[in-house]
Amino acid sequence: MGLYPYQEWVKALLHGGRSVALQAPTGSGKTRAALAPFVEAFFDFPPDAFPRQCLYAVPMRVLASQFEHEYRGLAESYERRFGRRLDVRIQTGERPEDPELMGDLVFATLDQVLSSALGVPYSLSEGRANVNVGAVVGSYLVFDEFHLFPPQAQQTTLQLLRLFGKLSSFVLMTATFSRTMLEEIAQLLGAEPVIVSPEEVAGIETGWGKHPRKRRRFFRKEKALEADDVLEAHDRRSVAVCNTVERALALYRALVDRGCRPVPVDHPALAPLYEGLRAAPSPDRHRRLLGEAVETLRTLMADAPEETPWVMLLHSRFERPHRQVKEAFLRAECGPQTDGARWQVPQLIVVATQVVEVGLDITCGALHTELAPAASVIQRAGRCARYPGEEGQVFVYSVPPRADGSPDYAPYFSKTEVAICERTWAALGERSGEVLDFAAEQALVDEAHREADQALLQAMREDEGRLWDLISDGLVRGESSVRPELIRRVDDRTVIVYEAPDGPTEESPFRYEGFSLWHGTLRGAVRDLLAQAEALGLPWALRYPVACGEEEEESWTPVLYRWLDVEGPDDISESLLFAVHPALAAYDAAQGFRPGVPGDGRYRSPLAPRRRDERASYTYELESYGQHVAALRRAFEERFRSRLAWVAARTGTGDLLERAVRLALALHDVGKLQREWQQWAAKYQKKVTGEAPPFLAAHTTSQTAEHREIARRIRPLRPPHAGVSAFASARILWEALGGNQPLYRATVTAIARHHSPSLEKADSYCLHPGAPEAVAEALAAVGDPSWRAWSGWLITEHEAPNLENRLLPSPSSRDTWEGWLLYFVLVRTLRLCDGLSQEEE
């Protein structure tokens, strides 16, 4: 199928070098609008014409999973068609499958992308914090469902796009921008605003006249949402969205009490499939397991009476495999009926929380929702009459009262959110009973959100100085403390069901998968849990861990944890993780985690899938300096050269940027050519293999724990090399880069910090007499024979090297970041090539 006109316009803008702020209705192909330009350019354009990597940021992991599933399948067809692979990956906290953002097309949660862009990645250790910024700087960026970003993340995203915009093409999009927000964001970022016209929306919704137009009629209901409301309006598919897990649970149970049949997600036949999913399988096996689970559920439900609705509950407090199967089942039974896919369950009701607000490509005839901000109401309504020709009804209910009689808007607690809810309620009252098309929905959003959006943008302008200071603290100094201020504040607590021991233990509580609860929910449950524990004679109800002492760098002594009892609600502020006594919580695949509901005491939180261990050492073979540099060059040319071309074109550095990369590859380990380093290498290699290396070594043989123990005992120790490498190579870099100050300092800094993001000093040193020849060979290996002559500029010894004067200075304003952006591209390329060279070996 060809692109819609607005999608063609977005593509033309992006391919013409513009960035886009896009507003398009749910179900109208926003994702395709954003990705079609990238896919076409990836296969058809030269590498300097458009970025060769795309990072697609979404606010919820369900969106990332859905898009990864869809585009991994499309990538297989692309490979058959073009004979070249598009590497599609996912990076979320739940599925950390691409921590270094290596894929060609990476779907990731907002937290993963922003933390990487800020130099404080959740996915990597502090020692590797400078690796991922370069991926964001040089990529095509898509920020989807922008309205769902936390306010501080919205401001950070806008400021980073102002910073990275010269190097990164981007699309910022949602179905529910207010016009104020869209126009002001576009102006701020120098992007082109694109709003799909009412005429084109009508064409999309009717299949250009092939189907009747989809119609959603909205009703304001001045009562709380109840089971009878859902049953009365039900016709084949219904969705009911509650604002809290507790209210969703109550509605689900009420529907079961009225005769609805629970979808048998806890049937024993599914157990082996859940276990397979729990083991974090490969992406292909993951898809197969989900497909088998869906077919198993359909088989189990096949013989039920057609007139009795099935009901399923979906919220955030399910184990990962159970939630994934439920989402897959919904896509199969409430998704588009195309390409042979047909619904097989006659009647289905879904009770959910905000987890269905975006990401799930599903539809229904009746959607019931509690009052929420207008943008969220419209997003939820997008799961109703989603496809051409469908008609549906959207019922918006008042929220129930608190104990004091005031409306319970949870989880919308701030004054701004409450005010938006109140304006949404008033606007819905004026439109109750009306069919709202896209233009009418946007008018509703404008009316409810305009004032808050204006306040957000004004606050960002007034707070710009502080925001840039925080961004600089992350990018330049790697201070992870900026995350709550720039991404999201952690208001949730993780709860595990676990028998927390009385004495110190080596077992880390962070090895377990937990459930996320808003801190106020957990705080409110404390007294009831303590009372239940006392009634049952339990020694404790809730506990939280405290590490005993500090973990020492490079220490093999395990960390000990001591568990302290929660004695009152205020203790919930003491930790981000808590254990609840197994006798005081219930869990099953149908209803999820229920703290304070006595169970049989057998449930325990499962261990989380083992993540990639960043501290695990590479195994090394003995290799000369020249061999090591040649391996880096191969990794660069195979994996990164095409991606670098776009950055070179956008910065105007042309061939000089690639020259800087090749120089960094050749010179990054010059510090290993110190006399002392080579003497250490000779002693070590002789102990391990019986003979010293016949050349200047870059790596020695290191295959086993015994080898590593021998290395620790050799005296004197190996001297540090990264700072020396940068200082000793500085004259070469200055001359070879033609005195380009930003690029020169960026390259020196990249070499200095290819092991530690904060290194600033170099010790006194003296290079081995054979170092100039080794450097000459390395330069020729990465460039051409004429580069050998540059080895004459090598600084072979120095008593007091002043490296700091050659590094990048801290940026003084948004306009002084040029060298830093080049540095992040250079250091990423260098560090990843360095690692890949060992994997190749």
Short mmCIF file of C-alpha atoms in Angstrom, two decimals, residues 220-390:
data_model
loop_
_atom_site.label_atom_id
_atom_site.label_comp_id
_atom_site.label_asym_id
_atom_site.label_seq_id
_atom_site.Cartn_x
_atom_site.Cartn_y
_atom_site.Cartn_z
CA ARG A 220 -20.45 11.99 29.71
CA LYS A 221 -21.82 9.80 32.52
CA GLU A 222 -22.30 11.55 35.85
CA LYS A 223 -21.72 8.42 37.88
CA ALA A 224 -18.90 6.06 38.78
CA LEU A 225 -18.11 3.22 36.38
CA GLU A 226 -19.77 -0.07 37.38
CA ALA A 227 -20.07 -3.58 35.94
CA ASP A 228 -23.69 -3.10 34.91
CA ASP A 229 -22.68 -0.15 32.73
CA VAL A 230 -20.21 -2.35 30.85
CA LEU A 231 -22.66 -5.23 30.38
CA GLU A 232 -25.50 -2.99 29.28
CA ALA A 233 -23.51 -1.48 26.41
CA HIS A 234 -21.55 -4.63 25.47
CA ASP A 235 -21.53 -5.91 21.90
CA ARG A 236 -18.84 -8.45 21.06
CA ARG A 237 -15.84 -6.34 22.18
CA SER A 238 -15.71 -3.89 25.12
CA VAL A 239 -12.86 -2.16 26.93
CA ALA A 240 -13.15 -0.55 30.36
CA VAL A 241 -10.28 1.64 31.56
CA CYS A 242 -9.87 2.51 35.24
CA ASN A 243 -7.37 5.02 36.57
CA THR A 244 -6.06 2.77 39.37
CA VAL A 245 -5.24 -0.90 39.68
CA GLU A 246 -7.48 -1.25 42.72
CA ARG A 247 -10.56 0.01 40.86
CA ALA A 248 -9.74 -2.16 37.84
CA LEU A 249 -9.55 -5.21 40.11
CA ALA A 250 -12.90 -4.37 41.69
CA LEU A 251 -14.57 -3.94 38.30
CA TYR A 252 -13.10 -7.21 37.01
CA ARG A 253 -14.36 -9.12 40.04
CA ALA A 254 -17.80 -7.54 39.71
CA LEU A 255 -18.02 -8.69 36.09
CA VAL A 256 -17.00 -12.23 37.09
CA ASP A 257 -19.65 -12.16 39.84
CA ARG A 258 -22.22 -11.27 37.17
CA GLY A 259 -21.40 -14.37 35.15
CA CYS A 260 -18.55 -13.33 32.84
CA ARG A 261 -15.98 -16.09 32.32
CA PRO A 262 -12.34 -15.26 33.19
CA VAL A 263 -9.96 -15.81 30.28
CA PRO A 264 -8.02 -18.93 31.44
CA VAL A 265 -4.58 -17.34 31.57
CA ASP A 266 -3.72 -19.38 34.67
CA HIS A 267 -4.42 -22.76 33.02
CA PRO A 268 -1.64 -25.36 33.56
CA ALA A 269 -1.30 -25.83 29.80
CA LEU A 270 0.28 -22.38 29.61
CA ALA A 271 2.88 -23.02 32.34
CA PRO A 272 5.70 -24.28 30.05
CA LEU A 273 5.15 -21.35 27.70
CA TYR A 274 5.38 -18.89 30.59
CA GLU A 275 8.61 -20.54 31.72
CA GLY A 276 10.01 -20.25 28.20
CA LEU A 277 9.18 -16.54 28.13
CA ARG A 278 10.63 -16.04 31.60
CA ALA A 279 14.00 -17.29 30.37
CA ALA A 280 14.41 -14.21 28.11
CA PRO A 281 14.53 -16.16 24.84
CA SER A 282 15.84 -14.91 21.52
CA PRO A 283 13.49 -12.53 19.68
CA ASP A 284 12.43 -15.23 17.20
CA ARG A 285 11.69 -17.77 19.92
CA HIS A 286 9.92 -15.05 21.91
CA ARG A 287 7.50 -14.51 19.02
CA ARG A 288 6.91 -18.24 18.59
CA LEU A 289 6.15 -18.73 22.28
CA LEU A 290 3.64 -15.87 22.26
CA GLY A 291 1.97 -17.32 19.18
CA GLU A 292 1.69 -20.73 20.84
CA ALA A 293 0.23 -19.14 23.99
CA VAL A 294 -2.45 -17.31 21.99
CA GLU A 295 -3.46 -20.50 20.17
CA THR A 296 -3.52 -22.42 23.47
CA LEU A 297 -5.89 -19.84 24.97
CA ARG A 298 -8.14 -19.97 21.93
CA THR A 299 -8.30 -23.75 22.18
CA LEU A 300 -9.17 -23.62 25.88
CA MET A 301 -11.96 -21.12 25.17
CA ALA A 302 -13.38 -22.79 22.08
CA ASP A 303 -16.28 -24.73 23.62
CA ALA A 304 -17.75 -22.01 25.85
CA PRO A 305 -21.31 -20.70 25.25
CA GLU A 306 -21.12 -17.87 22.70
CA GLU A 307 -23.54 -15.63 24.56
CA THR A 308 -21.42 -15.48 27.74
CA PRO A 309 -18.68 -12.82 27.59
CA TRP A 310 -15.13 -13.66 28.53
CA VAL A 311 -13.36 -11.06 30.67
CA MET A 312 -9.64 -10.35 31.03
CA LEU A 313 -7.77 -8.00 33.36
CA LEU A 314 -4.64 -6.11 32.34
CA HIS A 315 -2.62 -3.73 34.51
CA SER A 316 0.99 -3.09 35.52
CA ARG A 317 1.22 -5.62 38.38
CA PHE A 318 1.60 -8.82 36.40
CA GLU A 319 4.72 -10.88 35.95
CA ARG A 320 6.38 -10.16 32.65
CA PRO A 321 5.41 -13.43 30.86
CA HIS A 322 1.77 -13.16 31.95
CA ARG A 323 1.52 -9.56 30.77
CA GLN A 324 3.17 -10.36 27.44
CA VAL A 325 0.76 -13.22 26.74
CA LYS A 326 -2.24 -11.05 27.60
CA GLU A 327 -1.03 -8.32 25.26
CA ALA A 328 -0.46 -10.83 22.46
CA PHE A 329 -3.92 -12.30 23.02
CA LEU A 330 -5.51 -8.85 22.81
CA ARG A 331 -3.68 -8.06 19.58
CA ALA A 332 -5.00 -11.32 18.13
CA GLU A 333 -8.58 -11.03 19.40
CA CYS A 334 -9.16 -7.28 19.27
CA GLY A 335 -6.75 -6.28 16.51
CA PRO A 336 -7.30 -5.70 12.80
CA GLN A 337 -8.96 -8.57 10.95
CA THR A 338 -6.78 -8.48 7.86
CA ASP A 339 -4.49 -10.83 5.95
CA GLY A 340 -6.44 -13.85 7.10
CA ALA A 341 -6.44 -12.89 10.79
CA ARG A 342 -9.89 -13.35 12.31
CA TRP A 343 -11.26 -13.07 15.82
CA GLN A 344 -12.13 -16.47 17.24
CA VAL A 345 -13.54 -15.57 20.67
CA PRO A 346 -17.21 -14.56 20.29
CA GLN A 347 -17.52 -12.14 23.26
CA LEU A 348 -14.67 -10.40 25.11
CA ILE A 349 -14.51 -7.67 27.75
CA VAL A 350 -11.17 -6.18 28.70
CA VAL A 351 -10.72 -4.36 32.02
CA ALA A 352 -7.52 -2.38 32.14
CA THR A 353 -5.63 0.62 33.42
CA GLN A 354 -3.61 3.17 31.45
CA VAL A 355 -1.46 0.33 30.04
CA VAL A 356 -3.88 0.15 27.08
CA GLU A 357 -3.85 3.89 26.51
CA VAL A 358 -1.25 3.61 23.77
CA GLY A 359 0.61 0.87 22.00
CA LEU A 360 -1.99 -1.84 21.71
CA ASP A 361 -3.43 -1.90 18.21
CA ILE A 362 -6.91 -3.00 19.26
CA THR A 363 -10.50 -1.93 18.76
CA CYS A 364 -13.89 -2.34 20.44
CA GLY A 365 -17.50 -1.28 20.03
CA ALA A 366 -17.84 0.24 23.50
CA LEU A 367 -15.11 1.91 25.49
CA HIS A 368 -15.71 2.92 29.11
CA THR A 369 -13.22 5.16 30.87
CA GLU A 370 -12.94 7.08 34.09
CA LEU A 371 -12.31 10.78 33.72
CA ALA A 372 -8.70 11.64 32.88
CA PRO A 373 -6.94 14.54 31.13
CA ALA A 374 -8.43 15.09 27.67
CA ALA A 375 -5.30 13.89 25.85
CA SER A 376 -5.50 10.58 27.72
CA VAL A 377 -9.26 10.28 27.15
CA ILE A 378 -8.73 10.71 23.40
CA GLN A 379 -5.89 8.19 23.42
CA ARG A 380 -8.11 5.68 25.21
CA ALA A 381 -10.91 6.42 22.76
CA GLY A 382 -8.48 5.48 20.01
CA ARG A 383 -9.00 1.83 21.07
CA CYS A 384 -12.68 2.19 20.05
CA ALA A 385 -13.91 2.08 16.43
CA ARG A 386 -10.28 2.21 15.42
CA TYR A 387 -10.57 0.84 11.90
CA PRO A 388 -12.39 2.11 8.77
CA GLY A 389 -16.14 1.56 8.75
CA GLU A 390 -16.44 0.86 12.49
#
